[in-house]
Amino acid sequence: MDSRSVEELSCALHSEKLDFFCLEDKQPACLMCRDSQKHDNHTFRPISEVVPSYKKELSSALKSSRMKLKHSEDVKEKCVETVQHIKSQAERTERQIKQEFKKLHRFLRDEEEATINALREEEEQKNQMMKEKLEEMDRHISDLSHTIQDMEEMMTANDICFLKKFPVPLERDQSSEPDPQMASGSLIHVPHYLGNLPFRVWKKMQDIVQNTPVILDPNTAHPCLILSDDLTRVKQGGNKQLLPDNPERFDLFPCVLGSEGFNSGTHCWDVEVKKSSRWRLGITTASNQRKGSDFFNTDVWSVQYGLVEESGFLVKQKLDRVRVDLDYDRGMVSFSDPVSNTYLHSITTTFNDTVYPFFYSFFPLRILSSDSQ
């Protein structure tokens, strides 16, 4: 044993062996320390007796720290995966944004082209009208010119010749067509093209775009669910997707929530269920637990079809569509069949939290646009 080790095992004050442990000061002590005035009324235990209990305590703390380290490493790994997923989300979303705007740009270009073509057609029509009018004017001017020429010649003729021709030019002048006038409507109808142009294009645009009252939130979807690009359809895929296990995501039930929560007012949405033989839909609270098996135990108001779970109202007949009507302020949610206009079920409660539409299915579901309702 080297001198340093001997010093560590000896009392710094008395150079005696450290055989005891002061429970009050939490320090090793020698025999002389134990009997000194400094440690009056202190409790001592032999070091050999104290060390095992402290090592046991330290071992427990070490185990806990190792578990915390493992958890921190797992969370870090998930954060790294989430960073990659965020990048993938951003790239995919950017592509879809560009595709949607490309459609809108194409529509606007087509509308611009159609409007300009209509303007060119009217320009051609009005030019043709003026061309015909100019030809008419040329004929009229030519006739008048000949008449004037004849009259001028008569004015210089001798009296006999004048009297022989006199009635003819005068009669020709009196029987000629009325003086020509500019035709009405000869100019381009500018307001037809420029009047409320943005509004009229926007109205037309409504024919190619749809408004869906509920949009699905992919960040809540169970990894086995596949959502459409427009986030209005959901179906179950063959394998689980490699997605971040974020707190918002379901990890047991094949569920997905709507992206917008409601805390006031009335709301309505139709769900196409004809391709699904097992489904459940309704509303749930923002705070309801999405991890594990507790989701359906509280704060779920729904109807279901083809499932064996006892909770939730069971629809017995196969339907094509289900309509969900929510009146948050009155605490009421009702379900109906919009195809046959048949009432299914209603629930009255008091909402104390923001509620979200939820969808549970093993087979395709589609949220219909407002135009389809």
XYZ file of C-alpha atoms in Angstrom:
373
model
C 0.000 0.000 0.000
C 1.513 3.353 -1.009
C 1.817 6.346 1.300
C -1.126 8.113 -0.330
C -3.437 5.169 0.378
C -2.227 5.072 4.001
C -3.001 8.777 4.370
C -6.520 8.267 2.967
C -7.166 5.517 5.577
C -5.776 7.554 8.500
C -7.249 10.462 10.429
C -5.859 13.769 9.254
C -5.910 15.139 12.829
C -4.646 12.181 14.834
C -3.005 9.914 12.220
C -5.056 7.072 13.656
C -6.908 4.469 11.645
C -10.416 5.497 10.573
C -12.585 2.740 12.060
C -15.810 4.657 12.781
C -18.425 6.730 10.936
C -20.202 9.730 12.463
C -23.877 9.620 11.460
C -24.386 13.314 12.217
C -21.365 14.665 10.314
C -21.442 11.918 7.687
C -17.651 11.594 7.990
C -15.217 8.750 8.897
C -13.554 9.160 12.348
C -10.816 7.564 14.422
C -11.091 6.467 18.056
C -9.712 9.792 19.321
C -12.179 11.733 17.168
C -15.043 9.684 18.582
C -14.041 10.552 22.154
C -13.321 14.213 21.450
C -15.507 17.118 22.563
C -16.253 17.952 18.935
C -18.328 14.790 18.596
C -20.166 14.966 21.952
C -23.589 13.286 21.724
C -22.875 12.049 18.166
C -23.763 8.557 17.078
C -21.021 6.368 15.621
C -21.109 3.087 13.777
C -18.243 0.874 12.673
C -17.276 1.581 9.090
C -17.653 -2.108 8.239
C -21.283 -1.873 9.376
C -22.155 1.396 7.611
C -20.600 0.763 4.203
C -22.926 -2.101 3.083
C -26.093 -0.063 3.728
C -24.639 2.993 1.988
C -23.456 0.880 -0.928
C -26.946 -0.570 -1.165
C -28.351 2.971 -1.266
C -25.750 3.991 -3.829
C -26.462 0.869 -5.880
C -30.139 1.801 -5.991
C -29.259 5.364 -7.009
C -26.816 4.005 -9.601
C -29.510 1.756 -11.030
C -31.917 4.692 -11.164
C -29.290 6.903 -12.837
C -28.543 4.199 -15.391
C -32.249 3.924 -16.145
C -32.454 7.700 -16.499
C -29.424 7.627 -18.780
C -31.022 4.889 -20.888
C -34.266 6.859 -21.028
C -32.392 10.034 -21.980
C -30.518 8.165 -24.703
C -33.815 6.734 -25.992
C -35.404 10.181 -25.997
C -32.353 11.592 -27.773
C -32.619 8.851 -30.402
C -36.303 9.667 -30.849
C -35.408 13.351 -31.174
C -32.896 12.509 -33.903
C -35.546 10.411 -35.674
C -38.033 13.245 -35.230
C -35.608 15.700 -36.856
C -35.425 13.392 -39.876
C -39.214 13.034 -39.898
C -39.631 16.821 -39.724
C -37.360 17.152 -42.745
C -39.344 14.481 -44.591
C -42.633 16.136 -43.595
C -41.440 19.539 -44.793
C -40.194 18.184 -48.139
C -43.376 16.222 -48.802
C -45.623 19.084 -47.718
C -43.690 21.515 -49.912
C -44.162 19.206 -52.915
C -47.891 19.006 -52.263
C -48.145 22.784 -51.800
C -46.439 23.285 -55.151
C -48.766 20.751 -56.797
C -51.853 22.495 -55.429
C -50.646 25.931 -56.474
C -49.710 24.513 -59.861
C -53.361 23.513 -60.307
C -54.479 26.989 -59.271
C -51.951 28.643 -61.578
C -53.136 26.436 -64.448
C -56.740 27.394 -63.716
C -55.853 31.099 -63.617
C -53.873 30.831 -66.847
C -56.806 29.070 -68.531
C -59.210 31.725 -67.259
C -56.897 34.499 -68.423
C -56.581 32.886 -71.846
C -60.346 32.333 -72.145
C -61.096 35.926 -71.112
C -58.555 37.373 -73.537
C -59.858 35.105 -76.326
C -63.381 36.373 -75.672
C -62.036 39.934 -75.825
C -60.274 39.187 -79.129
C -63.468 37.659 -80.556
C -65.468 40.746 -79.639
C -62.704 42.932 -81.066
C -62.927 40.979 -84.325
C -66.728 41.231 -84.371
C -66.637 44.974 -83.727
C -63.927 45.444 -86.372
C -66.024 43.462 -88.871
C -69.012 45.627 -87.998
C -66.967 48.767 -88.589
C -65.541 47.329 -91.811
C -69.058 46.775 -93.143
C -70.018 50.260 -91.972
C -66.989 51.745 -93.741
C -67.885 49.921 -96.963
C -71.411 51.283 -96.653
C -70.023 54.773 -96.085
C -67.732 54.443 -99.109
C -70.726 53.569 -101.299
C -72.770 56.408 -99.844
C -69.944 58.920 -100.313
C -69.389 57.702 -103.876
C -73.073 58.155 -104.721
C -73.114 61.622 -103.183
C -69.934 62.568 -105.024
C -71.460 61.584 -108.377
C -74.636 63.504 -107.583
C -72.665 66.600 -106.595
C -70.579 66.316 -109.749
C -73.726 66.150 -111.898
C -75.205 69.142 -110.086
C -72.035 71.143 -110.516
C -71.979 70.352 -114.246
C -75.619 71.463 -114.540
C -74.808 74.701 -112.803
C -72.397 75.576 -115.629
C -74.599 74.252 -118.451
C -76.663 76.540 -120.744
C -80.257 77.133 -119.873
C -81.718 74.588 -122.293
C -79.433 71.776 -121.123
C -80.038 72.754 -117.525
C -83.806 72.554 -117.891
C -83.611 69.247 -119.705
C -81.665 67.651 -116.803
C -82.959 69.668 -113.905
C -85.393 67.283 -112.195
C -83.086 64.243 -112.312
C -80.219 65.244 -109.941
C -82.684 66.829 -107.545
C -84.871 63.737 -107.469
C -81.775 61.558 -107.022
C -80.661 63.677 -104.073
C -84.098 63.646 -102.449
C -84.511 59.880 -102.880
C -81.067 59.012 -101.482
C -80.751 57.178 -98.164
C -80.875 59.146 -94.884
C -77.645 60.540 -93.590
C -75.616 57.659 -92.055
C -75.067 57.518 -88.317
C -72.627 55.637 -86.060
C -74.218 52.360 -84.989
C -74.798 51.849 -81.242
C -72.880 49.024 -79.572
C -69.909 49.508 -81.826
C -67.411 49.728 -78.962
C -66.028 46.881 -76.863
C -68.029 46.188 -73.716
C -65.098 46.743 -71.336
C -67.038 46.155 -68.060
C -67.881 42.668 -69.309
C -64.203 41.790 -68.990
C -62.940 43.984 -66.165
C -66.000 44.349 -63.952
C -65.486 42.332 -60.728
C -62.929 40.242 -62.586
C -61.192 38.784 -59.486
C -64.556 38.002 -57.882
C -65.911 36.279 -60.987
C -62.739 34.191 -61.302
C -62.951 33.301 -57.610
C -66.568 32.181 -58.066
C -65.497 29.939 -60.931
C -62.622 28.639 -58.851
C -65.131 27.321 -56.335
C -66.166 24.768 -58.945
C -62.718 23.173 -58.899
C -61.919 23.462 -55.186
C -63.688 21.804 -52.293
C -64.055 22.694 -48.645
C -63.952 19.755 -46.261
C -65.236 20.605 -42.760
C -62.793 18.240 -41.027
C -59.171 17.684 -42.025
C -57.270 14.746 -40.518
C -54.165 15.332 -38.416
C -51.368 12.959 -39.515
C -49.445 13.636 -36.293
C -52.176 11.798 -34.350
C -52.609 8.828 -36.706
C -51.665 5.328 -35.554
C -48.618 4.120 -37.532
C -50.716 1.461 -39.290
C -53.004 4.093 -40.824
C -52.367 5.710 -44.206
C -53.825 9.152 -44.921
C -54.516 10.590 -48.366
C -52.507 13.568 -49.599
C -55.469 15.901 -49.058
C -55.935 14.523 -45.504
C -59.610 13.634 -46.022
C -59.311 9.831 -46.344
C -57.829 7.156 -44.118
C -57.215 3.449 -44.532
C -55.184 0.791 -42.797
C -51.890 -0.256 -44.367
C -50.205 -3.629 -44.247
C -47.322 -2.717 -41.944
C -46.634 -0.098 -39.323
C -44.908 2.963 -40.674
C -41.723 4.224 -39.043
C -43.137 7.356 -37.436
C -42.130 9.342 -34.338
C -43.861 8.165 -31.172
C -44.922 11.705 -30.320
C -47.383 12.281 -27.437
C -50.234 13.155 -29.815
C -50.084 9.842 -31.699
C -52.230 6.766 -31.002
C -50.106 3.676 -30.349
C -52.730 0.951 -29.791
C -56.047 1.768 -31.447
C -56.208 2.451 -35.224
C -57.417 6.007 -34.667
C -56.783 9.468 -36.041
C -58.134 12.849 -34.921
C -59.315 15.867 -36.839
C -56.795 18.692 -37.010
C -59.083 21.373 -35.570
C -60.611 21.295 -32.117
C -63.949 22.869 -31.182
C -64.766 24.753 -27.991
C -67.892 26.634 -29.097
C -70.552 26.787 -31.807
C -72.162 24.187 -34.048
C -70.284 21.926 -36.446
C -71.279 19.212 -38.897
C -69.398 16.670 -41.013
C -70.308 13.624 -43.096
C -68.198 10.477 -43.209
C -68.382 7.918 -46.000
C -68.292 4.466 -44.373
C -69.623 2.237 -47.167
C -66.214 0.635 -47.791
C -65.663 -0.192 -44.121
C -67.132 -3.182 -42.300
C -65.753 -2.062 -38.912
C -65.665 1.545 -37.851
C -66.217 3.920 -34.983
C -66.451 7.700 -35.101
C -67.475 10.649 -32.995
C -65.678 13.148 -30.776
C -63.210 13.062 -27.900
C -61.492 15.602 -25.671
C -58.066 17.093 -26.285
C -56.819 15.748 -22.942
C -57.984 12.162 -23.440
C -55.140 9.642 -23.199
C -54.124 8.332 -26.621
C -51.442 5.926 -25.466
C -52.381 2.435 -24.322
C -55.852 1.009 -23.814
C -57.513 3.788 -21.790
C -58.730 5.940 -24.674
C -62.297 4.615 -24.823
C -62.749 4.548 -21.046
C -63.573 8.261 -20.723
C -64.516 11.328 -22.749
C -65.509 9.569 -25.967
C -68.920 10.133 -27.569
C -69.373 7.904 -30.591
C -71.287 5.366 -32.635
C -69.798 2.167 -34.017
C -70.442 -0.636 -36.480
C -69.026 -4.160 -36.713
C -67.002 -3.961 -33.479
C -67.362 -6.137 -30.383
C -66.563 -3.446 -27.818
C -69.493 -2.776 -25.520
C -68.846 0.951 -25.102
C -70.371 3.259 -27.689
C -73.732 3.069 -29.448
C -73.919 0.109 -31.832
C -75.285 0.771 -35.328
C -76.866 -2.457 -36.568
C -77.457 -1.675 -40.251
C -74.727 -1.127 -42.825
C -74.600 2.499 -43.926
C -73.065 4.486 -46.750
C -72.651 7.673 -44.747
C -72.815 8.930 -41.186
C -73.448 12.559 -40.269
C -72.074 13.988 -37.036
C -73.740 17.141 -35.662
C -72.027 18.864 -32.749
C -73.581 21.658 -30.710
C -70.822 22.435 -28.247
C -72.645 25.145 -26.303
C -75.686 22.911 -25.709
C -73.483 19.903 -24.949
C -75.059 17.767 -27.645
C -73.679 15.470 -30.317
C -76.025 13.560 -32.621
C -75.558 11.000 -35.372
C -77.755 10.350 -38.404
C -77.857 8.696 -41.820
C -77.951 11.591 -44.327
C -78.770 9.265 -47.237
C -82.102 8.142 -45.776
C -82.398 11.120 -43.413
C -82.654 8.684 -40.490
C -81.814 9.498 -36.870
C -79.301 7.126 -35.263
C -78.291 8.340 -31.819
C -77.665 11.457 -29.724
C -75.786 12.232 -26.532
C -76.214 15.162 -24.154
C -73.437 16.115 -21.770
C -71.435 19.121 -20.583
C -68.208 19.825 -22.423
C -65.417 21.256 -20.280
C -62.586 20.765 -22.738
C -61.848 21.291 -26.417
C -63.213 18.366 -28.431
C -61.847 16.829 -31.617
C -63.465 14.607 -34.247
C -62.018 11.094 -34.085
C -62.082 8.198 -36.531
C -61.415 4.513 -35.848
C -61.362 2.048 -38.704
C -59.693 -1.009 -40.194
C -61.024 -0.104 -43.640
C -61.270 3.072 -45.768
C -63.164 6.094 -44.441
C -63.603 9.404 -46.238
C -64.681 12.787 -44.915
C -66.953 14.359 -47.497
C -66.748 17.933 -48.708
C -69.386 20.473 -47.766
C -70.713 20.345 -51.352
C -71.498 16.636 -50.934
C -73.618 17.123 -47.828
